[in-house]
Amino acid sequence: MLLTACLIIKNEELLLDRCLRSLKGIADEIIIADTGSTDRSLEIAKNHEAHIIHYTWDGNFSNARNKAIEAAQGTYILTIDADEYFKEEDQIEIRTFLEANSADGYLVQIVNYLGSVNKLTKTSPIQSVRIFKQKHRYTGSIHEQIDLGTNHEFHNIMFSPITIHHVGYISEFVAHKRKPERNMAMLKEQLDQTRSDPFHLVNMIVEYARIGDFKNVLPLYEETYDLVKDLSADALPLYLPRLFNISSLAASELKDWDRAIMIAEQGVTRFPYIAELYRKMAIAYMGKGNYQKAIQVLKECKRVGEPKLSFVDTLEGMSTFYSSFDMGMCYMHLGDPVTAQKWYLQSFLENPSFDTVIPYLLSLMPANEDFLKTNIESRIQDALCLSIYAESYALFRLPGAENVIERIAARVGKTEWIQRGMWFTDCEDKYTLLRSAYANSDDEMTRVINGIIHVVEGREEVGYSLLDHTSRGRNLAAWIRTPSQGGLLSGVIKDLIAARAYPLIALLFPYAEDADHFYGWFRHTSRKDIFKGCRPLQEHSLWLEWDALSSFQKGHFPLVEALIVKSLETPVTISKIALECDLLLQKNQTEKALKHVEDGLTLFPDSQLLQNISKQLGQMIQTKKGELFMNRIASYQTQSVMTTPLHVQLSQLHEKAAILVRGIHTDALNHQVMEGRAKIEQLQEIISFLRSSLDLTLEAAQKTDQTYAYFYRLSINWYMQPNIIDEQSEERASAIEFWESWAKTWAQVKE
């Protein structure tokens, strides 16, 4: 007998049949250790002619598994759980492979499915020994492992093409089996005995994260990290990436962005080949509002790529469609819809079933019905994605929305998203008809929308009664009653828009934890009017830019300048750069506008928006890049070079640069933003002149040019982000030391 499949079960009637059916043609016999099933599990097992062992549960998974193995007659053991299965098309290949080889054990690929039954994601396949010769046994009471010790040493482990699919992490099954409670009780008992084992500590972290108890994750992280921080690279356990992934996620969930970044960095140092760690770091930078840094980290995430072979479970698509989506989010918040659209489209093309990207993509796509049908809709096969596509199509007022909704409803039925899409119509007659038709509807989504309508129209008692019948409605009702308690727009914004409850959006918006996200997104769309009457509690960059743009459109240019100066105390954005460019163009300072955009491209070299502006401005003034702003440099050459010895001139310029850096810092401390920027411009002109004076055919000159280039880029950062000057004390001190030392050096040169 070649292969025996061994399982341990208890009340697995929901999933057991699929598991056992998938073993047909693979296993010669099936041994099941039942630990006390009271549902139909044993009946299902008998239908598949499984041999059943009644095992009294002793709180130890290894003991139960080993009991089943002892009864097996096969040369090889396959361990599988009821929530796992093989795909039918793989069954013949599995048997053929096992018959053709004779290894001591085989690594199989495990694909874990996550999320809910309505929205599944999956991990990249992880390698695990699941098929092995009968002599081997398990160890460990929970999260048991094959014993690789000296008594049962594997002499030959082979990789195999075999894949097992695992659905036990899907939220509905987790809730049904109450796995977190069971696992945590067992792990606590294990940790009482072996607190110094990082394996059990990491598994406890996983369970806390699974139930959303992130506050308890971080103390355990510190405890675990202390145990592993000094391990050499070759001694790092293969499960350890989960420690950094989940703990960084926990810190981000708690909005402890700096800690999330630190944990991810600690993980990347040890596992630089795991893309998910880079993405966790990028998400924390995004949460902190540092989108420029997030983009840099996401580029590294993409460079790392998907794991070719992994022993740890990481989500599939970290370096492809997930990170492409994150890139789009970064550029969206930076105010560059052109580049954001590019990344959203790439994310969609990398995975057309990634439903999260659909609304963002459609919000920025051309309003052309044939184009969207051919290039977007035709690629979507997933029912949920199609429903969200139809809803988003209507939300953003794209042409032919009614046709799209009708066409997709015929394919997938009238889902919640399809029905809400109907409410987004701009036709007043149809909206009135919907209100009448669905006035007494009992489904959750329509009940919430009707409740909102009643509240907005002053029938609060009726409205709150409708809202209080659903969890989503109850949370919204409580928030409306007490706006200052805060909440998330993400769960209710589409219901509010469907009900045309714009006064409620304005009421809740100042207290929404995700207000910036929705303003940052919708400001680039045809529905930006939704947030026209909304204001945040605290003034920040997005809203200063909004006010500046509104003032610019009205021709209030002095107010625009004042708002721009105020916004310079916040992180630089692409839209801010573009707005300053527009202001310079209004003053007919075309060359300075181009210089400003070129400086912006130093910070955001991949910005399609800035590249387009640069190209247009370059055509306007018909000049090459690098030939601008030479007027004052030319004055150095004509007035100084001809009248002053070169070494004296160079000494004076370096001395002047040091004085300017000190002055720039003083202006930053005194919030004299425009004065500081004027000094920065002078510093940049000096550096440009010094670089133009170098003979780059010489190696020493090339190295000097690199140094000047560094300080030029540093000055661009200061020009664009004056708020960082005081923070960059080391860089500032380095610049002053450099300029002063070279001023002294040139002063000592003799003619």
JSON list of C-alpha atoms in Angstrom, two decimals, residues 457-538:
[
{"chain": "A", "resi": 457, "resn": "GLU", "atom": "CA", "xyz": [-35.90, 65.00, 5.80]},
{"chain": "A", "resi": 458, "resn": "GLY", "atom": "CA", "xyz": [-36.65, 65.52, 9.47]},
{"chain": "A", "resi": 459, "resn": "ARG", "atom": "CA", "xyz": [-38.49, 62.27, 10.27]},
{"chain": "A", "resi": 460, "resn": "GLU", "atom": "CA", "xyz": [-35.83, 61.25, 12.76]},
{"chain": "A", "resi": 461, "resn": "GLU", "atom": "CA", "xyz": [-37.90, 58.81, 14.81]},
{"chain": "A", "resi": 462, "resn": "VAL", "atom": "CA", "xyz": [-38.79, 56.75, 11.73]},
{"chain": "A", "resi": 463, "resn": "GLY", "atom": "CA", "xyz": [-35.27, 57.07, 10.35]},
{"chain": "A", "resi": 464, "resn": "TYR", "atom": "CA", "xyz": [-33.49, 55.93, 13.50]},
{"chain": "A", "resi": 465, "resn": "SER", "atom": "CA", "xyz": [-35.97, 53.06, 13.86]},
{"chain": "A", "resi": 466, "resn": "LEU", "atom": "CA", "xyz": [-34.96, 51.79, 10.41]},
{"chain": "A", "resi": 467, "resn": "LEU", "atom": "CA", "xyz": [-31.25, 52.31, 11.05]},
{"chain": "A", "resi": 468, "resn": "ASP", "atom": "CA", "xyz": [-31.32, 50.54, 14.41]},
{"chain": "A", "resi": 469, "resn": "HIS", "atom": "CA", "xyz": [-32.38, 47.26, 12.77]},
{"chain": "A", "resi": 470, "resn": "THR", "atom": "CA", "xyz": [-28.88, 46.59, 11.34]},
{"chain": "A", "resi": 471, "resn": "SER", "atom": "CA", "xyz": [-25.38, 46.78, 12.83]},
{"chain": "A", "resi": 472, "resn": "ARG", "atom": "CA", "xyz": [-24.23, 49.13, 10.05]},
{"chain": "A", "resi": 473, "resn": "GLY", "atom": "CA", "xyz": [-27.27, 51.33, 10.59]},
{"chain": "A", "resi": 474, "resn": "ARG", "atom": "CA", "xyz": [-26.90, 51.32, 14.39]},
{"chain": "A", "resi": 475, "resn": "ASN", "atom": "CA", "xyz": [-23.31, 52.51, 14.20]},
{"chain": "A", "resi": 476, "resn": "LEU", "atom": "CA", "xyz": [-24.26, 55.27, 11.77]},
{"chain": "A", "resi": 477, "resn": "ALA", "atom": "CA", "xyz": [-27.25, 56.35, 13.86]},
{"chain": "A", "resi": 478, "resn": "ALA", "atom": "CA", "xyz": [-25.08, 56.60, 16.97]},
{"chain": "A", "resi": 479, "resn": "TRP", "atom": "CA", "xyz": [-22.56, 58.70, 15.05]},
{"chain": "A", "resi": 480, "resn": "ILE", "atom": "CA", "xyz": [-25.23, 61.04, 13.68]},
{"chain": "A", "resi": 481, "resn": "ARG", "atom": "CA", "xyz": [-26.65, 61.53, 17.17]},
{"chain": "A", "resi": 482, "resn": "THR", "atom": "CA", "xyz": [-23.18, 62.34, 18.55]},
{"chain": "A", "resi": 483, "resn": "PRO", "atom": "CA", "xyz": [-20.90, 63.44, 15.67]},
{"chain": "A", "resi": 484, "resn": "SER", "atom": "CA", "xyz": [-17.95, 64.22, 17.94]},
{"chain": "A", "resi": 485, "resn": "GLN", "atom": "CA", "xyz": [-17.61, 60.55, 18.93]},
{"chain": "A", "resi": 486, "resn": "GLY", "atom": "CA", "xyz": [-15.94, 60.02, 15.56]},
{"chain": "A", "resi": 487, "resn": "GLY", "atom": "CA", "xyz": [-16.18, 57.14, 13.13]},
{"chain": "A", "resi": 488, "resn": "LEU", "atom": "CA", "xyz": [-15.21, 55.83, 9.72]},
{"chain": "A", "resi": 489, "resn": "LEU", "atom": "CA", "xyz": [-16.79, 57.02, 6.49]},
{"chain": "A", "resi": 490, "resn": "SER", "atom": "CA", "xyz": [-15.54, 53.91, 4.70]},
{"chain": "A", "resi": 491, "resn": "GLY", "atom": "CA", "xyz": [-18.46, 51.76, 5.87]},
{"chain": "A", "resi": 492, "resn": "VAL", "atom": "CA", "xyz": [-21.25, 54.26, 5.20]},
{"chain": "A", "resi": 493, "resn": "ILE", "atom": "CA", "xyz": [-20.15, 56.85, 2.65]},
{"chain": "A", "resi": 494, "resn": "LYS", "atom": "CA", "xyz": [-21.80, 55.10, -0.32]},
{"chain": "A", "resi": 495, "resn": "ASP", "atom": "CA", "xyz": [-25.06, 54.70, 1.63]},
{"chain": "A", "resi": 496, "resn": "LEU", "atom": "CA", "xyz": [-24.98, 58.42, 2.44]},
{"chain": "A", "resi": 497, "resn": "ILE", "atom": "CA", "xyz": [-24.31, 59.36, -1.20]},
{"chain": "A", "resi": 498, "resn": "ALA", "atom": "CA", "xyz": [-27.07, 57.00, -2.40]},
{"chain": "A", "resi": 499, "resn": "ALA", "atom": "CA", "xyz": [-29.49, 58.76, -0.03]},
{"chain": "A", "resi": 500, "resn": "ARG", "atom": "CA", "xyz": [-28.19, 62.16, -1.24]},
{"chain": "A", "resi": 501, "resn": "ALA", "atom": "CA", "xyz": [-27.51, 62.95, 2.42]},
{"chain": "A", "resi": 502, "resn": "TYR", "atom": "CA", "xyz": [-24.94, 65.68, 1.74]},
{"chain": "A", "resi": 503, "resn": "PRO", "atom": "CA", "xyz": [-25.82, 67.62, 4.93]},
{"chain": "A", "resi": 504, "resn": "LEU", "atom": "CA", "xyz": [-25.05, 64.50, 6.97]},
{"chain": "A", "resi": 505, "resn": "ILE", "atom": "CA", "xyz": [-21.74, 64.02, 5.17]},
{"chain": "A", "resi": 506, "resn": "ALA", "atom": "CA", "xyz": [-20.83, 67.62, 6.05]},
{"chain": "A", "resi": 507, "resn": "LEU", "atom": "CA", "xyz": [-21.93, 67.00, 9.66]},
{"chain": "A", "resi": 508, "resn": "LEU", "atom": "CA", "xyz": [-19.84, 63.84, 10.11]},
{"chain": "A", "resi": 509, "resn": "PHE", "atom": "CA", "xyz": [-16.87, 64.76, 7.96]},
{"chain": "A", "resi": 510, "resn": "PRO", "atom": "CA", "xyz": [-14.92, 66.86, 10.52]},
{"chain": "A", "resi": 511, "resn": "TYR", "atom": "CA", "xyz": [-14.95, 63.92, 12.95]},
{"chain": "A", "resi": 512, "resn": "ALA", "atom": "CA", "xyz": [-14.25, 61.12, 10.46]},
{"chain": "A", "resi": 513, "resn": "GLU", "atom": "CA", "xyz": [-10.98, 59.29, 11.05]},
{"chain": "A", "resi": 514, "resn": "ASP", "atom": "CA", "xyz": [-10.63, 58.68, 7.31]},
{"chain": "A", "resi": 515, "resn": "ALA", "atom": "CA", "xyz": [-11.78, 62.12, 6.09]},
{"chain": "A", "resi": 516, "resn": "ASP", "atom": "CA", "xyz": [-8.45, 62.89, 4.40]},
{"chain": "A", "resi": 517, "resn": "HIS", "atom": "CA", "xyz": [-8.64, 59.68, 2.42]},
{"chain": "A", "resi": 518, "resn": "PHE", "atom": "CA", "xyz": [-12.02, 60.45, 0.90]},
{"chain": "A", "resi": 519, "resn": "TYR", "atom": "CA", "xyz": [-11.22, 64.08, 0.20]},
{"chain": "A", "resi": 520, "resn": "GLY", "atom": "CA", "xyz": [-7.86, 63.08, -1.29]},
{"chain": "A", "resi": 521, "resn": "TRP", "atom": "CA", "xyz": [-9.66, 60.61, -3.56]},
{"chain": "A", "resi": 522, "resn": "PHE", "atom": "CA", "xyz": [-12.83, 62.47, -4.56]},
{"chain": "A", "resi": 523, "resn": "ARG", "atom": "CA", "xyz": [-11.10, 65.79, -5.26]},
{"chain": "A", "resi": 524, "resn": "HIS", "atom": "CA", "xyz": [-9.86, 64.31, -8.57]},
{"chain": "A", "resi": 525, "resn": "THR", "atom": "CA", "xyz": [-13.28, 63.01, -9.66]},
{"chain": "A", "resi": 526, "resn": "SER", "atom": "CA", "xyz": [-16.56, 64.27, -11.09]},
{"chain": "A", "resi": 527, "resn": "ARG", "atom": "CA", "xyz": [-18.06, 63.88, -7.59]},
{"chain": "A", "resi": 528, "resn": "LYS", "atom": "CA", "xyz": [-15.81, 66.33, -5.74]},
{"chain": "A", "resi": 529, "resn": "ASP", "atom": "CA", "xyz": [-18.94, 68.41, -5.14]},
{"chain": "A", "resi": 530, "resn": "ILE", "atom": "CA", "xyz": [-19.91, 65.88, -2.45]},
{"chain": "A", "resi": 531, "resn": "PHE", "atom": "CA", "xyz": [-17.34, 67.39, -0.09]},
{"chain": "A", "resi": 532, "resn": "LYS", "atom": "CA", "xyz": [-17.82, 71.00, -1.13]},
{"chain": "A", "resi": 533, "resn": "GLY", "atom": "CA", "xyz": [-19.34, 72.00, 2.21]},
{"chain": "A", "resi": 534, "resn": "CYS", "atom": "CA", "xyz": [-17.04, 69.87, 4.33]},
{"chain": "A", "resi": 535, "resn": "ARG", "atom": "CA", "xyz": [-14.24, 71.15, 6.52]},
{"chain": "A", "resi": 536, "resn": "PRO", "atom": "CA", "xyz": [-11.83, 69.32, 8.83]},
{"chain": "A", "resi": 537, "resn": "LEU", "atom": "CA", "xyz": [-11.43, 70.21, 12.47]},
{"chain": "A", "resi": 538, "resn": "GLN", "atom": "CA", "xyz": [-7.76, 71.00, 11.94]}
]
